[in-house]
mmCIF file of C-alpha atoms and ligand atoms in Angstrom:
data_model
loop_
_atom_site.group_PDB
_atom_site.id
_atom_site.type_symbol
_atom_site.label_atom_id
_atom_site.label_comp_id
_atom_site.label_asym_id
_atom_site.label_seq_id
_atom_site.Cartn_x
_atom_site.Cartn_y
_atom_site.Cartn_z
ATOM 1 C CA MET A 1 -28.497 9.626 11.838
ATOM 2 C CA SER A 2 -28.944 7.949 8.461
ATOM 3 C CA SER A 3 -28.322 4.244 8.086
ATOM 4 C CA LEU A 4 -27.443 2.085 5.106
ATOM 5 C CA LEU A 5 -27.978 -1.652 4.844
ATOM 6 C CA VAL A 6 -25.928 -3.827 2.481
ATOM 7 C CA ASP A 7 -27.697 -7.145 2.138
ATOM 8 C CA ASN A 8 -27.987 -10.194 -0.095
ATOM 9 C CA ILE A 9 -24.257 -10.811 0.436
ATOM 10 C CA ALA A 10 -23.262 -14.326 -0.649
ATOM 11 C CA GLU A 11 -19.849 -14.169 1.033
ATOM 12 C CA LEU A 12 -18.746 -11.521 3.516
ATOM 13 C CA VAL A 13 -14.995 -11.381 4.155
ATOM 14 C CA THR A 14 -14.548 -9.872 7.625
ATOM 15 C CA ASN A 15 -10.875 -10.634 8.338
ATOM 16 C CA VAL A 16 -12.011 -11.342 11.887
ATOM 17 C CA PRO A 17 -10.789 -14.845 12.795
ATOM 18 C CA GLY A 18 -13.548 -16.848 14.396
ATOM 19 C CA ALA A 19 -16.252 -14.558 13.019
ATOM 20 C CA GLY A 20 -17.319 -17.149 10.497
ATOM 21 C CA GLU A 21 -15.694 -20.025 8.693
ATOM 22 C CA ASP A 22 -12.233 -21.195 9.680
ATOM 23 C CA GLY A 23 -9.300 -19.239 8.379
ATOM 24 C CA PRO A 24 -8.028 -15.704 8.577
ATOM 25 C CA LEU A 25 -10.698 -14.253 6.270
ATOM 26 C CA GLY A 26 -13.501 -14.860 8.797
ATOM 27 C CA ILE A 27 -15.984 -15.541 6.003
ATOM 28 C CA ARG A 28 -19.720 -15.324 6.742
ATOM 29 C CA ARG A 29 -22.359 -16.510 4.278
ATOM 30 C CA GLY A 30 -25.765 -14.960 3.645
ATOM 31 C CA ALA A 31 -24.836 -11.938 5.720
ATOM 32 C CA ALA A 32 -25.979 -8.343 5.844
ATOM 33 C CA LEU A 33 -24.068 -5.325 7.121
ATOM 34 C CA LEU A 34 -25.427 -2.085 8.543
ATOM 35 C CA VAL A 35 -23.565 1.225 8.231
ATOM 36 C CA GLU A 36 -24.161 4.202 10.503
ATOM 37 C CA GLU A 37 -22.107 7.386 10.585
ATOM 38 C CA GLY A 38 -19.430 5.958 8.350
ATOM 39 C CA ARG A 39 -18.803 2.931 10.539
ATOM 40 C CA VAL A 40 -19.966 -0.661 10.539
ATOM 41 C CA ALA A 41 -22.803 -0.753 13.068
ATOM 42 C CA TRP A 42 -23.986 -4.351 12.776
ATOM 43 C CA ILE A 43 -23.177 -7.591 10.940
ATOM 44 C CA GLY A 44 -25.440 -10.630 11.019
ATOM 45 C CA PRO A 45 -27.560 -13.062 9.049
ATOM 46 C CA GLY A 46 -29.557 -11.347 6.311
ATOM 47 C CA ARG A 47 -32.864 -12.548 7.749
ATOM 48 C CA TYR A 48 -32.240 -10.607 10.965
ATOM 49 C CA ALA A 49 -31.154 -7.406 9.244
ATOM 50 C CA PRO A 50 -32.473 -4.270 10.930
ATOM 51 C CA ALA A 51 -34.471 -1.670 9.025
ATOM 52 C CA ALA A 52 -32.387 1.102 7.468
ATOM 53 C CA ASP A 53 -32.940 4.394 5.639
ATOM 54 C CA ARG A 54 -31.245 3.137 2.485
ATOM 55 C CA ARG A 55 -30.339 -0.251 1.066
ATOM 56 C CA ILE A 56 -27.745 -1.595 -1.339
ATOM 57 C CA ASP A 57 -28.551 -5.033 -2.746
ATOM 58 C CA ALA A 58 -25.267 -6.912 -3.183
ATOM 59 C CA GLU A 59 -27.141 -9.241 -5.569
ATOM 60 C CA GLY A 60 -25.393 -12.350 -4.317
ATOM 61 C CA GLY A 61 -21.934 -10.832 -4.721
ATOM 62 C CA ALA A 62 -19.034 -11.026 -2.309
ATOM 63 C CA VAL A 63 -18.293 -8.121 0.023
ATOM 64 C CA LEU A 64 -14.740 -7.524 1.237
ATOM 65 C CA PRO A 65 -12.956 -4.852 3.261
ATOM 66 C CA GLY A 66 -11.595 -2.164 0.943
ATOM 67 C CA PHE A 67 -8.008 -2.716 -0.132
ATOM 68 C CA VAL A 68 -5.356 -1.011 1.986
ATOM 69 C CA ASP A 69 -2.598 0.030 -0.427
ATOM 70 C CA SER A 70 0.218 0.786 1.982
ATOM 71 C CA HIS A 71 2.881 1.772 -0.585
ATOM 72 C CA ALA A 72 2.398 4.294 -3.410
ATOM 73 C CA HIS A 73 4.336 7.183 -4.910
ATOM 74 C CA LEU A 74 1.620 9.369 -6.453
ATOM 75 C CA VAL A 75 3.109 12.868 -6.282
ATOM 76 C CA PHE A 76 5.039 13.174 -9.531
ATOM 77 C CA ALA A 77 4.898 14.627 -13.032
ATOM 78 C CA GLY A 78 5.569 13.063 -16.405
ATOM 79 C CA ASP A 79 5.826 9.388 -17.189
ATOM 80 C CA ARG A 80 8.594 6.945 -18.160
ATOM 81 C CA ALA A 81 6.879 4.838 -20.784
ATOM 82 C CA ALA A 82 10.026 4.870 -22.950
ATOM 83 C CA GLU A 83 12.057 3.516 -20.024
ATOM 84 C CA PHE A 84 9.495 0.731 -19.628
ATOM 85 C CA ALA A 85 9.735 -0.109 -23.333
ATOM 86 C CA ALA A 86 13.536 -0.213 -23.094
ATOM 87 C CA ARG A 87 13.281 -2.613 -20.149
ATOM 88 C CA MET A 88 10.934 -4.875 -22.030
ATOM 89 C CA ALA A 89 13.585 -4.878 -24.779
ATOM 90 C CA GLY A 90 16.189 -6.093 -22.290
ATOM 91 C CA GLU A 91 17.498 -3.067 -20.335
ATOM 92 C CA PRO A 92 17.799 -3.675 -16.560
ATOM 93 C CA TYR A 93 16.021 -1.519 -13.946
ATOM 94 C CA THR A 94 18.465 0.438 -11.798
ATOM 95 C CA GLY A 95 16.373 3.177 -10.222
ATOM 96 C CA GLY A 96 18.350 5.720 -12.243
ATOM 97 C CA GLY A 97 15.149 6.988 -13.887
ATOM 98 C CA ILE A 98 14.015 8.419 -10.542
ATOM 99 C CA ARG A 99 16.076 11.537 -11.350
ATOM 100 C CA THR A 100 14.117 12.032 -14.596
ATOM 101 C CA THR A 101 10.885 12.149 -12.602
ATOM 102 C CA VAL A 102 12.490 14.479 -10.054
ATOM 103 C CA GLY A 103 13.204 16.994 -12.850
ATOM 104 C CA ALA A 104 9.631 16.827 -14.155
ATOM 105 C CA THR A 105 8.146 17.048 -10.655
ATOM 106 C CA ARG A 106 10.142 20.116 -9.686
ATOM 107 C CA ALA A 107 8.985 21.841 -12.896
ATOM 108 C CA ALA A 108 5.293 21.053 -12.324
ATOM 109 C CA SER A 109 2.769 23.358 -10.676
ATOM 110 C CA ASP A 110 0.922 22.392 -7.504
ATOM 111 C CA ASP A 111 -2.258 21.959 -9.517
ATOM 112 C CA GLU A 112 -0.584 19.607 -11.981
ATOM 113 C CA LEU A 113 0.712 17.451 -9.144
ATOM 114 C CA ARG A 114 -2.667 17.535 -7.409
ATOM 115 C CA ALA A 115 -4.422 16.472 -10.618
ATOM 116 C CA THR A 116 -2.135 13.458 -10.977
ATOM 117 C CA VAL A 117 -2.747 12.340 -7.399
ATOM 118 C CA GLN A 118 -6.487 12.802 -7.915
ATOM 119 C CA ARG A 119 -6.468 10.787 -11.137
ATOM 120 C CA LEU A 120 -4.457 7.887 -9.714
ATOM 121 C CA ARG A 121 -6.380 7.792 -6.488
ATOM 122 C CA GLY A 122 -9.598 7.745 -8.538
ATOM 123 C CA GLU A 123 -8.303 4.755 -10.497
ATOM 124 C CA ALA A 124 -7.422 2.999 -7.258
ATOM 125 C CA VAL A 125 -10.806 3.630 -5.641
ATOM 126 C CA ARG A 126 -12.614 2.197 -8.661
ATOM 127 C CA GLN A 127 -10.502 -0.926 -8.140
ATOM 128 C CA GLY A 128 -11.458 -1.274 -4.493
ATOM 129 C CA THR A 129 -8.815 0.719 -2.635
ATOM 130 C CA THR A 130 -10.154 2.699 0.307
ATOM 131 C CA THR A 131 -6.919 3.479 2.188
ATOM 132 C CA MET A 132 -3.819 4.597 0.323
ATOM 133 C CA GLU A 133 -0.435 5.586 1.611
ATOM 134 C CA ILE A 134 1.242 8.319 -0.463
ATOM 135 C CA LYS A 135 4.970 9.129 -0.398
ATOM 136 C CA SER A 136 6.973 12.173 -1.349
ATOM 137 C CA GLY A 137 10.368 11.489 -2.919
ATOM 138 C CA TYR A 138 10.345 13.130 -6.332
ATOM 139 C CA GLY A 139 10.977 16.664 -5.031
ATOM 140 C CA LEU A 140 14.264 16.244 -3.131
ATOM 141 C CA THR A 141 14.558 19.906 -2.179
ATOM 142 C CA VAL A 142 13.220 21.296 1.092
ATOM 143 C CA ALA A 143 10.435 23.161 -0.700
ATOM 144 C CA ASP A 144 9.551 20.379 -3.154
ATOM 145 C CA GLU A 145 9.408 17.656 -0.512
ATOM 146 C CA ALA A 146 7.245 19.842 1.746
ATOM 147 C CA ARG A 147 4.845 20.672 -1.078
ATOM 148 C CA SER A 148 4.663 17.025 -2.189
ATOM 149 C CA LEU A 149 3.586 16.060 1.308
ATOM 150 C CA ARG A 150 1.222 19.014 1.628
ATOM 151 C CA ILE A 151 -0.523 17.848 -1.552
ATOM 152 C CA ALA A 152 -0.470 14.188 -0.477
ATOM 153 C CA ALA A 153 -2.078 15.170 2.836
ATOM 154 C CA GLU A 154 -5.039 16.585 0.913
ATOM 155 C CA PHE A 155 -5.830 12.996 -0.102
ATOM 156 C CA THR A 156 -4.772 10.718 2.758
ATOM 157 C CA ALA A 157 -3.727 10.638 6.398
ATOM 158 C CA GLU A 158 -1.068 8.062 5.481
ATOM 159 C CA THR A 159 1.658 10.359 4.174
ATOM 160 C CA THR A 160 5.313 9.361 4.052
ATOM 161 C CA PHE A 161 8.418 11.540 3.862
ATOM 162 C CA LEU A 162 10.826 9.929 1.369
ATOM 163 C CA GLY A 163 13.380 12.722 0.973
ATOM 164 C CA ALA A 164 15.952 9.908 0.918
ATOM 165 C CA HIS A 165 14.761 8.383 -2.343
ATOM 166 C CA VAL A 166 17.989 9.054 -4.241
ATOM 167 C CA VAL A 167 20.785 11.614 -3.924
ATOM 168 C CA PRO A 168 19.710 14.348 -6.363
ATOM 169 C CA ALA A 169 22.055 15.383 -9.186
ATOM 170 C CA GLU A 170 23.096 18.649 -7.513
ATOM 171 C CA TYR A 171 24.486 16.633 -4.586
ATOM 172 C CA ALA A 172 26.336 14.077 -6.750
ATOM 173 C CA GLY A 173 29.397 12.875 -4.818
ATOM 174 C CA ARG A 174 28.176 14.625 -1.659
ATOM 175 C CA ALA A 175 25.791 12.065 -0.195
ATOM 176 C CA ASP A 176 26.759 12.993 3.385
ATOM 177 C CA ASP A 177 25.772 16.601 2.742
ATOM 178 C CA TYR A 178 22.451 15.535 1.259
ATOM 179 C CA VAL A 179 21.722 13.277 4.245
ATOM 180 C CA GLY A 180 22.448 16.275 6.475
ATOM 181 C CA LEU A 181 19.855 18.283 4.540
ATOM 182 C CA VAL A 182 17.290 15.447 4.816
ATOM 183 C CA CYS A 183 17.871 15.073 8.564
ATOM 184 C CA GLY A 184 17.764 18.823 9.184
ATOM 185 C CA PRO A 185 15.767 21.430 7.276
ATOM 186 C CA MET A 186 13.976 18.987 4.987
ATOM 187 C CA LEU A 187 12.625 16.885 7.851
ATOM 188 C CA THR A 188 11.583 20.044 9.707
ATOM 189 C CA ALA A 189 9.637 21.272 6.664
ATOM 190 C CA ALA A 190 8.153 17.846 5.872
ATOM 191 C CA ALA A 191 7.224 16.566 9.327
ATOM 192 C CA PRO A 192 4.055 18.646 9.792
ATOM 193 C CA TYR A 193 2.523 16.894 6.777
ATOM 194 C CA ALA A 194 3.944 13.399 7.303
ATOM 195 C CA ARG A 195 2.957 10.404 9.427
ATOM 196 C CA TRP A 196 5.864 8.224 8.305
ATOM 197 C CA VAL A 197 9.524 8.426 7.307
ATOM 198 C CA ASP A 198 10.978 6.128 4.634
ATOM 199 C CA VAL A 199 14.398 5.585 3.026
ATOM 200 C CA PHE A 200 15.358 3.758 -0.188
ATOM 201 C CA CYS A 201 18.063 1.610 1.444
ATOM 202 C CA GLU A 202 19.786 0.037 -1.529
ATOM 203 C CA ARG A 203 23.109 0.009 -3.337
ATOM 204 C CA GLY A 204 23.081 3.162 -5.492
ATOM 205 C CA ALA A 205 20.678 4.945 -3.140
ATOM 206 C CA PHE A 206 21.326 5.098 0.650
ATOM 207 C CA ASP A 207 23.463 2.738 2.723
ATOM 208 C CA ALA A 208 22.606 1.432 6.191
ATOM 209 C CA ASP A 209 24.430 4.227 8.053
ATOM 210 C CA HIS A 210 22.586 6.912 6.120
ATOM 211 C CA ALA A 211 19.282 5.081 6.481
ATOM 212 C CA ARG A 212 19.760 4.648 10.230
ATOM 213 C CA ALA A 213 20.587 8.350 10.670
ATOM 214 C CA ILE A 214 17.534 9.503 8.724
ATOM 215 C CA LEU A 215 15.077 7.029 10.252
ATOM 216 C CA THR A 216 16.302 7.755 13.769
ATOM 217 C CA VAL A 217 15.863 11.510 13.499
ATOM 218 C CA GLY A 218 12.516 10.955 11.797
ATOM 219 C CA GLN A 219 11.445 8.781 14.701
ATOM 220 C CA ALA A 220 12.598 11.441 17.163
ATOM 221 C CA ALA A 221 10.432 13.927 15.272
ATOM 222 C CA GLY A 222 7.421 11.677 15.918
ATOM 223 C CA LEU A 223 7.239 9.874 12.580
ATOM 224 C CA GLY A 224 6.728 6.134 12.228
ATOM 225 C CA VAL A 225 9.378 4.141 10.375
ATOM 226 C CA ARG A 226 9.039 2.173 7.133
ATOM 227 C CA LEU A 227 11.625 1.527 4.448
ATOM 228 C CA HIS A 228 12.378 0.291 0.967
ATOM 229 C CA ALA A 229 14.647 -2.682 1.522
ATOM 230 C CA ASN A 230 16.254 -5.550 -0.376
ATOM 231 C CA GLN A 231 14.584 -4.699 -3.690
ATOM 232 C CA LEU A 232 17.450 -4.864 -6.166
ATOM 233 C CA GLY A 233 19.837 -7.058 -4.202
ATOM 234 C CA PRO A 234 20.632 -8.432 -0.758
ATOM 235 C CA GLY A 235 21.462 -5.857 1.890
ATOM 236 C CA PRO A 236 21.027 -4.644 5.448
ATOM 237 C CA GLY A 237 17.678 -2.860 5.013
ATOM 238 C CA VAL A 238 15.310 -5.529 6.301
ATOM 239 C CA ARG A 239 17.257 -6.160 9.497
ATOM 240 C CA LEU A 240 17.711 -2.434 10.069
ATOM 241 C CA GLY A 241 13.950 -1.976 9.737
ATOM 242 C CA VAL A 242 13.215 -4.738 12.236
ATOM 243 C CA GLU A 243 15.821 -3.350 14.636
ATOM 244 C CA LEU A 244 14.212 0.102 14.527
ATOM 245 C CA GLY A 245 10.696 -1.310 14.998
ATOM 246 C CA ALA A 246 9.566 -0.313 11.503
ATOM 247 C CA ALA A 247 5.895 -0.874 10.763
ATOM 248 C CA SER A 248 6.918 -2.330 7.424
ATOM 249 C CA VAL A 249 9.880 -3.177 5.224
ATOM 250 C CA ASP A 250 8.887 -3.010 1.591
ATOM 251 C CA HIS A 251 9.915 -5.036 -1.490
ATOM 252 C CA CYS A 252 11.783 -7.871 0.350
ATOM 253 C CA THR A 253 12.774 -9.418 -2.964
ATOM 254 C CA HIS A 254 16.281 -10.576 -2.000
ATOM 255 C CA LEU A 255 16.196 -12.065 1.508
ATOM 256 C CA SER A 256 18.720 -14.091 3.472
ATOM 257 C CA ASP A 257 17.667 -16.672 6.053
ATOM 258 C CA ALA A 258 18.553 -14.116 8.733
ATOM 259 C CA ASP A 259 16.235 -11.537 7.129
ATOM 260 C CA VAL A 260 13.342 -14.005 7.084
ATOM 261 C CA GLU A 261 14.033 -15.005 10.680
ATOM 262 C CA ALA A 262 14.177 -11.355 11.764
ATOM 263 C CA LEU A 263 10.790 -10.675 10.162
ATOM 264 C CA ALA A 264 9.216 -13.836 11.535
ATOM 265 C CA THR A 265 10.282 -13.014 15.093
ATOM 266 C CA SER A 266 9.804 -9.254 14.887
ATOM 267 C CA ALA A 267 6.762 -9.069 17.158
ATOM 268 C CA THR A 268 7.838 -8.704 20.771
ATOM 269 C CA PRO A 269 7.470 -12.067 22.538
ATOM 270 C CA ASP A 270 4.950 -10.737 25.080
ATOM 271 C CA GLY A 271 2.735 -9.641 22.205
ATOM 272 C CA SER A 272 2.820 -5.983 23.268
ATOM 273 C CA GLY A 273 4.640 -4.769 20.160
ATOM 274 C CA ALA A 274 3.486 -5.122 16.589
ATOM 275 C CA ALA A 275 5.453 -7.089 14.022
ATOM 276 C CA THR A 276 7.393 -5.525 11.196
ATOM 277 C CA VAL A 277 5.337 -6.409 8.141
ATOM 278 C CA ALA A 278 6.984 -7.656 4.936
ATOM 279 C CA THR A 279 5.205 -5.667 2.227
ATOM 280 C CA LEU A 280 5.551 -7.297 -1.171
ATOM 281 C CA LEU A 281 5.122 -5.229 -4.333
ATOM 282 C CA PRO A 282 4.710 -7.619 -7.251
ATOM 283 C CA GLY A 283 3.823 -4.829 -9.670
ATOM 284 C CA ALA A 284 7.485 -3.787 -9.448
ATOM 285 C CA GLU A 285 8.786 -7.230 -10.395
ATOM 286 C CA PHE A 286 6.222 -7.447 -13.200
ATOM 287 C CA SER A 287 7.204 -4.048 -14.619
ATOM 288 C CA THR A 288 10.938 -4.531 -14.228
ATOM 289 C CA ARG A 289 10.817 -8.165 -15.390
ATOM 290 C CA SER A 290 12.533 -9.310 -12.201
ATOM 291 C CA PRO A 291 12.150 -12.433 -10.069
ATOM 292 C CA TYR A 292 9.250 -12.157 -7.627
ATOM 293 C CA PRO A 293 9.789 -12.179 -3.846
ATOM 294 C CA ASP A 294 9.341 -15.549 -2.173
ATOM 295 C CA ALA A 295 6.070 -15.011 -0.355
ATOM 296 C CA ARG A 296 5.773 -18.703 0.509
ATOM 297 C CA ARG A 297 9.056 -18.676 2.399
ATOM 298 C CA LEU A 298 7.953 -15.646 4.440
ATOM 299 C CA LEU A 299 4.502 -17.040 5.195
ATOM 300 C CA ASP A 300 5.806 -20.470 6.102
ATOM 301 C CA ALA A 301 8.293 -18.860 8.492
ATOM 302 C CA GLY A 302 5.456 -16.982 10.211
ATOM 303 C CA ALA A 303 6.094 -13.448 8.929
ATOM 304 C CA THR A 304 3.206 -11.026 8.422
ATOM 305 C CA VAL A 305 2.866 -10.265 4.706
ATOM 306 C CA ALA A 306 1.141 -7.317 3.018
ATOM 307 C CA LEU A 307 0.626 -6.620 -0.673
ATOM 308 C CA ALA A 308 0.699 -3.118 -2.160
ATOM 309 C CA THR A 309 0.971 -1.545 -5.615
ATOM 310 C CA ASP A 310 4.126 0.619 -5.332
ATOM 311 C CA CYS A 311 2.291 2.807 -7.871
ATOM 312 C CA ASN A 312 4.974 5.069 -9.414
ATOM 313 C CA PRO A 313 5.927 6.139 -12.933
ATOM 314 C CA GLY A 314 9.116 4.077 -13.034
ATOM 315 C CA SER A 315 9.068 0.610 -11.570
ATOM 316 C CA SER A 316 5.344 -0.103 -11.178
ATOM 317 C CA TYR A 317 2.828 2.137 -12.911
ATOM 318 C CA THR A 318 -0.286 0.335 -11.695
ATOM 319 C CA SER A 319 -2.898 1.488 -9.206
ATOM 320 C CA SER A 320 -4.607 -1.904 -9.231
ATOM 321 C CA MET A 321 -4.687 -3.982 -6.069
ATOM 322 C CA PRO A 322 -6.669 -6.754 -7.849
ATOM 323 C CA PHE A 323 -3.782 -7.039 -10.304
ATOM 324 C CA CYS A 324 -1.327 -7.397 -7.408
ATOM 325 C CA VAL A 325 -3.530 -10.046 -5.785
ATOM 326 C CA ALA A 326 -3.626 -12.013 -9.042
ATOM 327 C CA LEU A 327 0.170 -11.751 -9.439
ATOM 328 C CA ALA A 328 0.728 -12.855 -5.852
ATOM 329 C CA VAL A 329 -1.411 -15.940 -6.360
ATOM 330 C CA ARG A 330 -0.091 -16.917 -9.770
ATOM 331 C CA GLU A 331 3.551 -15.925 -9.435
ATOM 332 C CA MET A 332 4.281 -15.931 -5.700
ATOM 333 C CA ARG A 333 2.412 -19.071 -4.635
ATOM 334 C CA MET A 334 0.139 -17.288 -2.189
ATOM 335 C CA THR A 335 -3.301 -18.824 -1.822
ATOM 336 C CA PRO A 336 -6.173 -16.532 -2.862
ATOM 337 C CA ALA A 337 -7.136 -16.214 0.806
ATOM 338 C CA GLU A 338 -3.577 -15.263 1.810
ATOM 339 C CA ALA A 339 -3.381 -12.699 -0.971
ATOM 340 C CA VAL A 340 -6.745 -11.115 -0.165
ATOM 341 C CA TRP A 341 -5.814 -10.954 3.518
ATOM 342 C CA ALA A 342 -2.422 -9.420 2.685
ATOM 343 C CA ALA A 343 -4.047 -6.763 0.466
ATOM 344 C CA THR A 344 -6.557 -5.750 3.146
ATOM 345 C CA ALA A 345 -5.707 -6.678 6.752
ATOM 346 C CA GLY A 346 -1.999 -7.003 5.902
ATOM 347 C CA GLY A 347 -1.916 -3.463 4.500
ATOM 348 C CA ALA A 348 -3.665 -2.234 7.631
ATOM 349 C CA ARG A 349 -0.999 -3.895 9.802
ATOM 350 C CA ALA A 350 1.685 -2.282 7.648
ATOM 351 C CA LEU A 351 0.114 1.080 8.494
ATOM 352 C CA ARG A 352 -0.518 0.100 12.129
ATOM 353 C CA ARG A 353 -4.241 0.651 11.678
ATOM 354 C CA ASP A 354 -6.955 -1.430 13.297
ATOM 355 C CA ASP A 355 -9.961 0.500 11.954
ATOM 356 C CA VAL A 356 -9.492 -0.507 8.305
ATOM 357 C CA GLY A 357 -8.835 -3.769 6.463
ATOM 358 C CA VAL A 358 -11.430 -5.459 8.645
ATOM 359 C CA LEU A 359 -15.240 -5.510 8.796
ATOM 360 C CA ARG A 360 -16.567 -5.645 12.355
ATOM 361 C CA PRO A 361 -18.786 -3.317 14.362
ATOM 362 C CA GLY A 362 -16.891 -0.083 14.964
ATOM 363 C CA ALA A 363 -14.566 -0.430 11.977
ATOM 364 C CA ARG A 364 -14.717 2.063 9.149
ATOM 365 C CA ALA A 365 -17.367 1.211 6.587
ATOM 366 C CA ASP A 366 -14.732 0.826 3.869
ATOM 367 C CA LEU A 367 -15.709 -2.049 1.623
ATOM 368 C CA MET A 368 -16.139 -3.303 -1.914
ATOM 369 C CA ILE A 369 -18.969 -5.251 -3.490
ATOM 370 C CA LEU A 370 -17.915 -7.698 -6.192
ATOM 371 C CA ASP A 371 -19.757 -8.733 -9.313
ATOM 372 C CA ALA A 372 -18.718 -12.243 -8.327
ATOM 373 C CA PRO A 373 -19.771 -14.641 -5.575
ATOM 374 C CA SER A 374 -16.419 -15.016 -3.798
ATOM 375 C CA HIS A 375 -13.024 -13.459 -3.146
ATOM 376 C CA LEU A 376 -11.479 -16.265 -5.225
ATOM 377 C CA HIS A 377 -12.611 -14.503 -8.373
ATOM 378 C CA LEU A 378 -10.157 -11.640 -7.804
ATOM 379 C CA ALA A 379 -7.328 -13.991 -8.812
ATOM 380 C CA TYR A 380 -9.385 -16.434 -10.856
ATOM 381 C CA ARG A 381 -10.567 -13.691 -13.237
ATOM 382 C CA PRO A 382 -7.475 -11.490 -13.665
ATOM 383 C CA GLY A 383 -7.883 -8.194 -15.460
ATOM 384 C CA VAL A 384 -11.690 -8.264 -15.243
ATOM 385 C CA PRO A 385 -13.384 -5.238 -13.630
ATOM 386 C CA LEU A 386 -15.227 -7.158 -10.918
ATOM 387 C CA ILE A 387 -15.668 -4.339 -8.430
ATOM 388 C CA ARG A 388 -19.188 -3.047 -8.727
ATOM 389 C CA GLN A 389 -19.368 -0.675 -5.784
ATOM 390 C CA VAL A 390 -16.991 0.734 -3.202
ATOM 391 C CA LEU A 391 -18.022 2.365 0.075
ATOM 392 C CA HIS A 392 -15.541 4.684 1.749
ATOM 393 C CA ASN A 393 -16.580 5.803 5.227
ATOM 394 C CA GLY A 394 -19.968 4.406 4.262
ATOM 395 C CA VAL A 395 -20.272 6.635 1.188
ATOM 396 C CA PRO A 396 -20.747 4.993 -2.234
ATOM 397 C CA GLN A 397 -17.860 5.883 -4.555
ATOM 398 C CA CYS A 398 -18.914 4.375 -7.895
ATOM 399 C CA ARG A 399 -21.769 5.458 -10.150
ATOM 400 C CA LEU A 400 -23.875 2.425 -10.897
HETATM 401 O O1 NIG B 1 9.642 1.546 -4.895
HETATM 402 N N1 NIG B 1 12.680 1.727 -5.312
HETATM 403 C C1 NIG B 1 12.547 2.909 -5.204
HETATM 404 N N2 NIG B 1 11.478 3.614 -5.505
HETATM 405 C C2 NIG B 1 10.426 3.150 -6.359
HETATM 406 C C3 NIG B 1 10.773 3.328 -7.792
HETATM 407 C C4 NIG B 1 10.741 4.707 -8.179
HETATM 408 C C5 NIG B 1 11.016 4.968 -9.613
HETATM 409 O O2 NIG B 1 11.602 4.145 -10.357
HETATM 410 O O3 NIG B 1 10.631 6.088 -9.988
HETATM 411 C C6 NIG B 1 10.051 1.737 -6.014
HETATM 412 O O4 NIG B 1 10.128 0.811 -6.839
HETATM 413 FE FE1 FE B 2 8.377 2.285 -3.669
#
């Protein structure tokens, strides 16, 4: 059994409350961390570090859990740079461009789709992401949704069936028929490759009745529930998600007091059930020039908040979690500690995972080493490539 010691760590973010300094990041100073068989085997003061077969000198940098990007749409073809340019010239974002990507995705070969996922996941890993959720949703036929998920499953265990992204052109005016297809043959073909089911619950996409029907049959097929909710305007999505016990409701840009209250009280009072996480996607507001979600209001109410990229060719073509952290701090009034927690432990909660987003003995050895002494620098130095090394399951991912 080979072992790897990471030492000379100025600041180790564990996300284990009580493991170090006060606060949710559980910061330890002057620490070392031992990896065995892809897991964290030991954490302690550097001077007590055990001998190991190999060593990585963190050179006084900070070490954090790898980012958990719990919301990404990577299986697609083509791009929509012209649509982005039009938006920056004043056009609104409506989600209508999704159908353009659907056309390009259907026309692409498996290998083209696979290459795009590989490229974007590679970008993400170099920016510290070690767990990434990947959705379907640009196929929208039985065969194209199943192959999107088959390809996604080659890259991650966190795959999400989003057959209900929009009603495709061939079903225009027949949304009920399309929902029947999603709930029937499409779900049957997709479920073997999917862990989650998702719906774009929004005016112009799917209403609450459709969303409830799809999420309920998905749940009955053994999939966990998450949904796109309250992105473009107020609506019933957030409360529907909480009612169905969704792991996460994503976007949360337009919330009523009742939505915030529902999220804040979503964990079962006896503590046996997990909360529905509010996953905020500031890359989407940046790229659609829209008002950002009110993270402060959610945090102050006691909701659990995650940050994710929403990486997709339309509304948020970034794979960068550090960028999202910086946006959340600057534009959404999250503290750097809240944003780092939301991008790591928060993402893990949104995926109902307790083995990632945290550094403690037994957790996956998924971590990043910064070329900076503290997590603060992720927001303090926006746009700077601060991530020197990434370990995924204990395996170094970056060439130094
Ligand atoms: O999460 N909102 C729906 N889906 C994506 C956008 C997809 C697209 O524009 O292609 C999102 O923002
Ligand atoms: Fe999305």
